[in-house]
Amino acid sequence: MSRGATVWLTGLSGAGKTTIAEAVAEHLRAAGREVEVLDGDELRRGLSAGLGFSRQDRDTHVRRVGFVAELLARHGVITLVPVIAPYAATRDEVRAQHDARATSYLEVYVATPLAECARRDVKGLYARAIAGELTGMTGVDDPYEEPDKPDLRLDTTGMDVTTAARQVLDLLIERGLG
Ligand code: ADP
């Protein structure tokens, strides 16, 4: 069985996490690997239904997703997790849970700056936050604690998706997981 791993893509909304995760997944599937993308929005409708965006609820969501990711990764699946995960301590907890089982864990910080994320405004959330129609928007009026030692840092400003995905694939190869 190939070695699994969790690849957690953290960063602001609109940074490119989901787009990169899907591109990486497509490439790995074509190469015959077992891959899952644990999409945050989808999991919030199922696994984390009923949770909101308070610090406590965000942490619970991240811990649940981390638990599922570790299970999959332990069984040989490359598990891509495009979930904001704004708090450093909670991300570290998820990494520690992987370490405890010797399951590979890579943190990719999709470091696209707020101004670029707001310019893209994929879901229209930044416009709503700026208009005061939405509170607790990460990066606007809710914290995002930047990772200080990510395995990879990617600012996608002016970068195409293929290049961004290539960097994640190269990281997997470098760590013997590709
Ligand atoms: P997130 O999952 O971080 O909220 P999305 O992947 O949903 O972000 O949205 C990112 C947007 O940025 C998409 O519309 C995507 O096409 C665009 N984009 C532009 N350049 C890149 C890049 N190099 N990598 C990823 N996304 C990019």
Coordinates of N, CA and C and ligand atoms in Angstrom, one line a residue:
M1 N 0.9 -1.2 0.0 CA 0.0 0.0 0.0 C 0.9 1.3 0.0
S2 N 0.5 2.2 -0.8 CA 1.2 3.5 -0.8 C 1.0 4.2 0.5
R3 N 2.0 5.0 0.9 CA 1.8 5.8 2.2 C 0.8 6.9 2.0
G4 N -0.1 7.0 3.0 CA -1.0 8.1 3.0 C -0.5 9.3 3.7
A5 N -1.2 10.4 3.6 CA -0.8 11.6 4.3 C -2.0 12.5 4.3
T6 N -1.9 13.4 5.3 CA -2.9 14.5 5.3 C -2.1 15.7 4.9
V7 N -2.7 16.4 3.9 CA -2.2 17.7 3.4 C -3.2 18.8 3.8
W8 N -2.9 19.5 4.8 CA -3.9 20.5 5.2 C -3.5 21.8 4.6
L9 N -4.5 22.4 3.8 CA -4.3 23.7 3.2 C -5.0 24.7 4.0
T10 N -4.2 25.5 4.7 CA -4.8 26.6 5.6 C -4.6 27.9 4.9
G11 N -5.5 28.9 5.2 CA -5.4 30.2 4.6 C -6.8 30.8 4.6
L12 N -6.8 32.1 4.2 CA -8.1 32.8 4.2 C -9.1 32.3 3.1
S13 N -10.3 32.7 3.3 CA -11.3 32.3 2.3 C -11.0 33.0 0.9
G14 N -11.0 32.2 -0.1 CA -10.6 32.8 -1.4 C -9.2 32.7 -1.8
A15 N -8.4 32.2 -0.8 CA -6.9 32.1 -1.0 C -6.5 31.1 -2.1
G16 N -7.4 30.1 -2.4 CA -7.1 29.1 -3.4 C -7.0 27.7 -2.9
K17 N -7.4 27.5 -1.6 CA -7.2 26.2 -1.0 C -7.9 25.1 -1.8
T18 N -9.2 25.3 -2.0 CA -10.1 24.3 -2.7 C -9.6 24.0 -4.1
T19 N -9.3 25.1 -4.8 CA -8.9 25.0 -6.2 C -7.6 24.2 -6.3
I20 N -6.7 24.5 -5.4 CA -5.4 23.8 -5.5 C -5.6 22.3 -5.1
A21 N -6.4 22.1 -4.0 CA -6.6 20.7 -3.5 C -7.2 19.9 -4.7
E22 N -8.2 20.4 -5.4 CA -8.8 19.7 -6.5 C -7.9 19.4 -7.6
A23 N -7.0 20.3 -7.9 CA -6.0 20.1 -9.0 C -5.0 19.1 -8.6
V24 N -4.6 19.1 -7.3 CA -3.6 18.1 -6.8 C -4.3 16.7 -6.8
A25 N -5.5 16.7 -6.4 CA -6.3 15.4 -6.3 C -6.4 14.8 -7.7
E26 N -6.7 15.6 -8.7 CA -6.9 15.1 -10.0 C -5.6 14.5 -10.5
H27 N -4.5 15.2 -10.3 CA -3.3 14.7 -10.7 C -2.9 13.3 -10.1
L28 N -3.1 13.3 -8.7 CA -2.8 12.0 -8.0 C -3.7 10.9 -8.4
R29 N -5.0 11.2 -8.6 CA -5.9 10.1 -9.1 C -5.5 9.5 -10.4
A30 N -5.1 10.4 -11.3 CA -4.6 10.0 -12.6 C -3.4 9.1 -12.5
A31 N -2.6 9.3 -11.4 CA -1.4 8.5 -11.2 C -1.8 7.2 -10.4
G32 N -3.0 7.0 -10.2 CA -3.5 5.8 -9.5 C -3.5 5.8 -8.0
R33 N -3.4 7.0 -7.4 CA -3.4 7.0 -5.9 C -4.8 7.1 -5.4
E34 N -5.0 6.7 -4.2 CA -6.2 6.8 -3.4 C -6.2 8.3 -2.9
V35 N -7.2 9.0 -3.2 CA -7.2 10.4 -2.8 C -8.6 10.8 -2.3
E36 N -8.7 11.7 -1.3 CA -9.9 12.3 -0.8 C -9.7 13.8 -0.6
V37 N -10.7 14.6 -1.0 CA -10.6 16.0 -0.6 C -11.7 16.2 0.4
L38 N -11.3 16.6 1.6 CA -12.3 16.9 2.7 C -12.7 18.4 2.6
D39 N -13.7 18.6 1.9 CA -14.1 20.0 1.6 C -14.8 20.6 2.9
G40 N -14.3 21.7 3.4 CA -14.9 22.3 4.6 C -16.3 22.6 4.5
D41 N -16.8 23.3 3.4 CA -18.2 23.7 3.3 C -19.1 22.5 3.3
E42 N -18.7 21.4 2.6 CA -19.5 20.2 2.5 C -19.6 19.5 3.9
L43 N -18.4 19.5 4.6 CA -18.4 18.8 5.9 C -19.2 19.6 7.0
R44 N -19.3 20.9 6.8 CA -20.1 21.8 7.7 C -21.6 21.4 7.5
R45 N -22.0 21.0 6.3 CA -23.4 20.6 6.1 C -23.7 19.2 6.7
G46 N -22.6 18.4 6.9 CA -22.8 17.0 7.3 C -22.2 16.8 8.7
L47 N -20.9 16.4 8.7 CA -20.2 16.0 9.9 C -20.3 17.1 11.0
S48 N -20.3 18.4 10.6 CA -20.3 19.5 11.5 C -21.6 20.3 11.5
A49 N -22.7 19.7 11.0 CA -23.9 20.4 10.9 C -24.3 21.0 12.3
G50 N -24.7 22.2 12.3 CA -25.1 22.8 13.6 C -24.0 23.6 14.2
L51 N -22.8 23.5 13.8 CA -21.7 24.3 14.3 C -21.7 25.6 13.6
G52 N -21.3 26.7 14.3 CA -21.2 28.0 13.7 C -19.8 28.4 13.6
F53 N -19.5 29.7 13.8 CA -18.2 30.3 13.5 C -17.6 30.9 14.8
S54 N -18.1 30.5 15.9 CA -17.4 31.0 17.2 C -16.1 30.3 17.2
R55 N -15.2 30.8 18.1 CA -13.9 30.1 18.2 C -14.1 28.6 18.6
Q56 N -15.0 28.4 19.6 CA -15.2 27.0 20.0 C -15.7 26.1 18.9
D57 N -16.7 26.6 18.1 CA -17.2 25.8 17.0 C -16.2 25.6 15.9
R58 N -15.5 26.6 15.6 CA -14.4 26.5 14.6 C -13.4 25.4 15.0
D59 N -13.0 25.4 16.3 CA -12.1 24.5 16.8 C -12.6 23.0 16.8
T60 N -13.9 22.9 17.1 CA -14.6 21.6 17.1 C -14.6 21.1 15.7
H61 N -14.9 21.9 14.7 CA -14.9 21.5 13.3 C -13.6 21.1 12.9
V62 N -12.5 21.8 13.2 CA -11.2 21.5 12.8 C -10.7 20.1 13.4
R63 N -11.1 19.9 14.7 CA -10.7 18.7 15.3 C -11.4 17.5 14.7
R64 N -12.7 17.7 14.3 CA -13.4 16.6 13.7 C -12.8 16.2 12.3
V65 N -12.6 17.3 11.6 CA -12.0 17.0 10.2 C -10.6 16.4 10.4
G66 N -9.9 16.9 11.3 CA -8.5 16.3 11.6 C -8.6 14.8 11.9
F67 N -9.6 14.5 12.7 CA -9.8 13.1 13.1 C -10.1 12.2 11.8
V68 N -11.0 12.7 11.0 CA -11.3 11.9 9.8 C -10.1 11.8 8.9
A69 N -9.4 12.9 8.7 CA -8.2 13.0 7.8 C -7.2 12.0 8.3
E70 N -6.9 11.9 9.6 CA -5.9 11.0 10.1 C -6.3 9.6 9.8
L71 N -7.6 9.3 10.0 CA -8.1 7.9 9.8 C -7.8 7.5 8.3
L72 N -8.2 8.4 7.4 CA -8.0 8.1 6.0 C -6.5 8.0 5.6
A73 N -5.7 8.9 6.1 CA -4.3 9.0 5.8 C -3.6 7.7 6.3
R74 N -4.0 7.3 7.5 CA -3.4 6.1 8.1 C -3.6 4.9 7.2
H75 N -4.7 4.9 6.5 CA -5.0 3.8 5.6 C -4.6 4.0 4.1
G76 N -3.6 4.8 4.0 CA -3.0 4.9 2.6 C -3.6 6.0 1.7
V77 N -4.5 6.8 2.2 CA -5.2 7.8 1.3 C -4.4 9.1 1.5
I78 N -4.2 9.7 0.3 CA -3.7 11.1 0.4 C -4.9 12.0 0.6
T79 N -5.0 12.6 1.7 CA -6.2 13.3 2.2 C -5.9 14.8 2.2
L80 N -6.6 15.5 1.2 CA -6.3 17.0 1.1 C -7.4 17.7 1.8
V81 N -7.0 18.6 2.7 CA -8.0 19.3 3.5 C -8.0 20.8 3.3
P82 N -8.8 21.3 2.4 CA -8.8 22.8 2.2 C -9.8 23.5 3.2
V83 N -9.3 23.6 4.4 CA -10.1 24.2 5.5 C -9.3 25.3 6.2
I84 N -10.0 26.4 6.4 CA -9.3 27.6 6.9 C -8.4 27.4 8.1
A85 N -9.0 26.7 9.2 CA -8.3 26.4 10.4 C -7.6 27.6 10.9
P86 N -8.2 28.6 11.4 CA -7.6 29.9 11.7 C -6.7 29.9 13.0
Y87 N -6.8 29.0 13.8 CA -6.1 29.0 15.1 C -4.9 28.1 15.1
A88 N -3.7 28.6 15.4 CA -2.5 27.9 15.4 C -2.5 26.7 16.3
A89 N -3.0 26.9 17.5 CA -3.0 25.9 18.6 C -3.8 24.7 18.1
T90 N -4.9 24.9 17.5 CA -5.8 23.8 17.0 C -5.1 23.1 15.8
R91 N -4.5 23.8 14.9 CA -3.7 23.1 13.9 C -2.6 22.3 14.4
D92 N -2.0 22.8 15.5 CA -0.9 22.0 16.1 C -1.4 20.8 16.8
E93 N -2.6 20.9 17.3 CA -3.2 19.7 17.9 C -3.4 18.6 16.9
V94 N -3.9 19.0 15.7 CA -4.2 18.0 14.7 C -2.9 17.4 14.2
R95 N -1.9 18.2 14.1 CA -0.6 17.7 13.7 C -0.1 16.7 14.7
A96 N -0.2 17.0 16.0 CA 0.2 16.1 17.1 C -0.5 14.8 17.1
Q97 N -1.8 14.8 16.7 CA -2.6 13.6 16.6 C -2.0 12.7 15.5
H98 N -1.6 13.3 14.4 CA -1.0 12.6 13.4 C 0.4 12.0 13.8
D99 N 1.1 12.8 14.4 CA 2.5 12.4 14.9 C 2.4 11.2 15.9
A100 N 1.3 11.3 16.7 CA 1.2 10.2 17.7 C 1.0 8.8 17.1
R101 N 0.4 8.8 15.9 CA 0.2 7.6 15.1 C 1.2 7.4 14.0
A102 N 2.2 8.3 14.0 CA 3.2 8.2 12.9 C 2.6 8.3 11.5
T103 N 1.5 9.1 11.4 CA 0.8 9.4 10.2 C 1.3 10.7 9.6
S104 N 1.7 10.7 8.3 CA 2.3 11.9 7.7 C 1.3 13.1 7.7
Y105 N 1.8 14.3 8.0 CA 1.0 15.5 8.0 C 1.8 16.6 7.5
L106 N 1.3 17.3 6.4 CA 1.9 18.4 5.8 C 1.0 19.6 5.9
E107 N 1.6 20.7 6.3 CA 0.8 22.0 6.4 C 1.2 22.9 5.2
V108 N 0.2 23.2 4.4 CA 0.5 24.1 3.3 C -0.3 25.4 3.6
Y109 N 0.5 26.5 3.8 CA -0.1 27.8 4.0 C -0.3 28.5 2.7
V110 N -1.6 28.6 2.3 CA -2.0 29.3 1.1 C -2.1 30.8 1.5
A111 N -0.9 31.5 1.3 CA -0.7 32.8 1.9 C -1.2 33.9 1.1
T112 N -2.1 33.7 0.2 CA -2.6 34.8 -0.6 C -3.2 35.9 0.3
P113 N -2.7 37.2 0.1 CA -3.1 38.2 1.0 C -4.5 38.6 0.9
L114 N -5.0 39.1 2.1 CA -6.4 39.5 2.2 C -6.9 40.4 1.0
A115 N -6.1 41.3 0.6 CA -6.6 42.2 -0.5 C -6.9 41.4 -1.8
E116 N -6.0 40.4 -2.1 CA -6.3 39.6 -3.3 C -7.5 38.7 -3.1
C117 N -7.6 38.1 -1.9 CA -8.8 37.3 -1.6 C -10.1 38.1 -1.7
A118 N -10.0 39.3 -1.2 CA -11.2 40.2 -1.2 C -11.5 40.6 -2.7
R119 N -10.5 40.8 -3.4 CA -10.7 41.2 -4.9 C -11.3 40.0 -5.6
R120 N -10.9 38.8 -5.3 CA -11.5 37.6 -6.0 C -12.9 37.4 -5.5
D121 N -13.1 37.5 -4.2 CA -14.4 37.4 -3.5 C -15.3 36.3 -4.1
V122 N -14.8 35.1 -4.2 CA -15.4 34.0 -4.8 C -16.8 33.8 -4.4
K123 N -17.1 33.9 -3.1 CA -18.4 33.6 -2.5 C -19.2 34.9 -2.1
G124 N -18.6 36.0 -2.5 CA -19.3 37.3 -2.1 C -19.3 37.6 -0.6
L125 N -18.5 36.9 0.1 CA -18.5 37.0 1.6 C -17.8 38.3 2.0
Y126 N -16.7 38.7 1.3 CA -16.0 39.9 1.7 C -16.8 41.1 1.5
A127 N -17.6 41.2 0.4 CA -18.5 42.3 0.2 C -19.5 42.4 1.3
R128 N -20.0 41.3 1.7 CA -21.0 41.3 2.7 C -20.4 41.7 4.1
A129 N -19.2 41.3 4.3 CA -18.5 41.6 5.6 C -18.3 43.1 5.6
I130 N -17.8 43.6 4.5 CA -17.5 45.1 4.4 C -18.7 45.9 4.5
A131 N -19.9 45.4 4.0 CA -21.1 46.1 4.1 C -21.8 45.9 5.5
G132 N -21.1 45.2 6.3 CA -21.7 45.0 7.7 C -22.8 44.0 7.7
E133 N -23.0 43.2 6.7 CA -24.1 42.2 6.7 C -23.7 40.9 7.2
L134 N -22.4 40.7 7.5 CA -21.8 39.5 7.9 C -20.7 39.8 8.9
T135 N -20.8 39.2 10.1 CA -19.7 39.4 11.1 C -19.0 38.1 11.3
G136 N -17.8 38.2 11.9 CA -17.0 37.0 12.2 C -16.3 36.5 10.9
M137 N -16.0 37.4 10.0 CA -15.3 36.9 8.7 C -13.8 36.8 9.0
T138 N -13.3 35.7 8.8 CA -11.8 35.5 9.0 C -11.0 36.4 8.2
G139 N -10.1 37.2 8.9 CA -9.2 38.1 8.2 C -9.8 39.5 8.1
V140 N -11.1 39.6 8.4 CA -11.8 40.9 8.4 C -12.0 41.3 9.8
D141 N -12.9 40.6 10.5 CA -13.2 41.0 11.9 C -13.1 39.7 12.7
D142 N -12.4 38.7 12.3 CA -12.2 37.5 13.0 C -10.7 37.1 12.8
P143 N -10.0 36.5 13.8 CA -8.6 36.3 13.6 C -8.2 35.2 12.6
Y144 N -7.0 35.4 12.0 CA -6.4 34.3 11.3 C -4.9 34.3 11.8
E145 N -4.5 33.3 12.5 CA -3.2 33.2 13.0 C -2.3 32.5 11.9
E146 N -1.4 33.2 11.4 CA -0.5 32.7 10.3 C 0.4 31.5 10.8
P147 N 0.5 30.5 10.1 CA 1.5 29.4 10.5 C 2.9 30.0 10.4
D148 N 3.7 29.7 11.5 CA 5.1 30.2 11.3 C 6.1 29.2 10.7
K149 N 5.7 27.9 10.8 CA 6.6 27.0 10.1 C 5.9 26.0 9.2
P150 N 5.2 26.5 8.2 CA 4.4 25.6 7.3 C 5.4 24.7 6.5
D151 N 5.0 23.6 6.0 CA 5.8 22.8 5.2 C 6.0 23.4 3.8
L152 N 5.0 24.3 3.5 CA 5.1 25.0 2.2 C 4.2 26.2 2.3
R153 N 4.7 27.4 1.8 CA 4.0 28.6 1.8 C 3.7 29.0 0.3
L154 N 2.5 29.3 0.0 CA 2.1 29.6 -1.4 C 1.3 30.8 -1.4
D155 N 1.8 31.9 -2.0 CA 1.0 33.1 -2.3 C 0.6 33.0 -3.7
T156 N -0.7 32.8 -4.0 CA -1.1 32.5 -5.4 C -1.4 33.7 -6.2
T157 N -1.1 34.9 -5.7 CA -1.2 36.2 -6.4 C -0.4 36.1 -7.7
G158 N -1.1 36.2 -8.8 CA -0.4 36.2 -10.1 C 0.2 34.9 -10.5
M159 N -0.2 33.8 -9.8 CA 0.3 32.4 -10.1 C -0.9 31.6 -10.7
D160 N -0.6 30.8 -11.7 CA -1.7 30.0 -12.2 C -1.9 28.7 -11.3
V161 N -3.0 28.1 -11.4 CA -3.4 27.0 -10.6 C -2.4 25.8 -10.8
T162 N -2.0 25.6 -12.0 CA -1.1 24.4 -12.3 C 0.2 24.6 -11.6
T163 N 0.7 25.8 -11.6 CA 2.0 26.1 -10.9 C 1.8 25.8 -9.3
A164 N 0.7 26.3 -8.8 CA 0.4 26.1 -7.4 C 0.3 24.6 -7.0
A165 N -0.4 23.9 -7.8 CA -0.6 22.5 -7.6 C 0.7 21.7 -7.7
R166 N 1.5 22.2 -8.7 CA 2.9 21.5 -8.9 C 3.7 21.6 -7.7
Q167 N 3.6 22.8 -7.0 CA 4.5 22.9 -5.8 C 4.0 22.0 -4.7
V168 N 2.7 21.7 -4.6 CA 2.2 20.8 -3.6 C 2.7 19.3 -4.0
L169 N 2.6 19.0 -5.2 CA 3.0 17.7 -5.7 C 4.5 17.5 -5.5
D170 N 5.3 18.5 -5.8 CA 6.7 18.5 -5.5 C 7.0 18.2 -4.1
L171 N 6.3 18.9 -3.2 CA 6.5 18.7 -1.7 C 6.2 17.2 -1.4
L172 N 5.1 16.6 -1.9 CA 4.8 15.2 -1.6 C 6.0 14.3 -2.1
I173 N 6.5 14.6 -3.3 CA 7.6 13.8 -3.8 C 8.8 13.9 -2.9
E174 N 9.1 15.2 -2.5 CA 10.3 15.5 -1.7 C 10.2 14.7 -0.3
R175 N 9.0 14.5 0.2 CA 8.8 13.8 1.4 C 8.6 12.3 1.3
G176 N 8.7 11.9 0.0 CA 8.6 10.4 -0.2 C 7.1 10.0 -0.2
L177 N 6.2 10.9 -0.5 CA 4.8 10.5 -0.5 C 4.2 10.6 -1.9
G178 N 4.9 11.1 -2.8 CA 4.4 11.3 -4.2 C 4.2 10.0 -5.0
Ligands
ADP1 P1 -10.6 28.8 -0.8 O1 -10.9 27.4 -0.9 O2 -9.2 29.1 -0.3 O3 -11.7 29.6 -0.1 P2 -11.1 28.8 -3.7 O4 -10.2 27.8 -4.2 O5 -12.6 28.5 -3.4 O6 -10.5 29.4 -2.3 O7 -11.1 30.1 -4.6 C1 -9.9 30.6 -5.1 C2 -10.1 31.4 -6.4 O8 -8.9 32.0 -6.8 C3 -10.7 30.6 -7.5 O9 -11.7 31.4 -8.2 C4 -9.5 30.3 -8.3 O10 -9.8 30.1 -9.7 C5 -8.7 31.6 -8.2 N1 -7.2 31.5 -8.4 C6 -6.5 32.3 -9.2 N2 -5.2 31.9 -9.2 C7 -5.1 30.8 -8.4 C8 -4.0 29.9 -8.0 N3 -2.8 30.1 -8.5 N4 -4.3 28.9 -7.2 C9 -5.6 28.7 -6.8 N5 -6.6 29.5 -7.1 C10 -6.4 30.5 -7.9

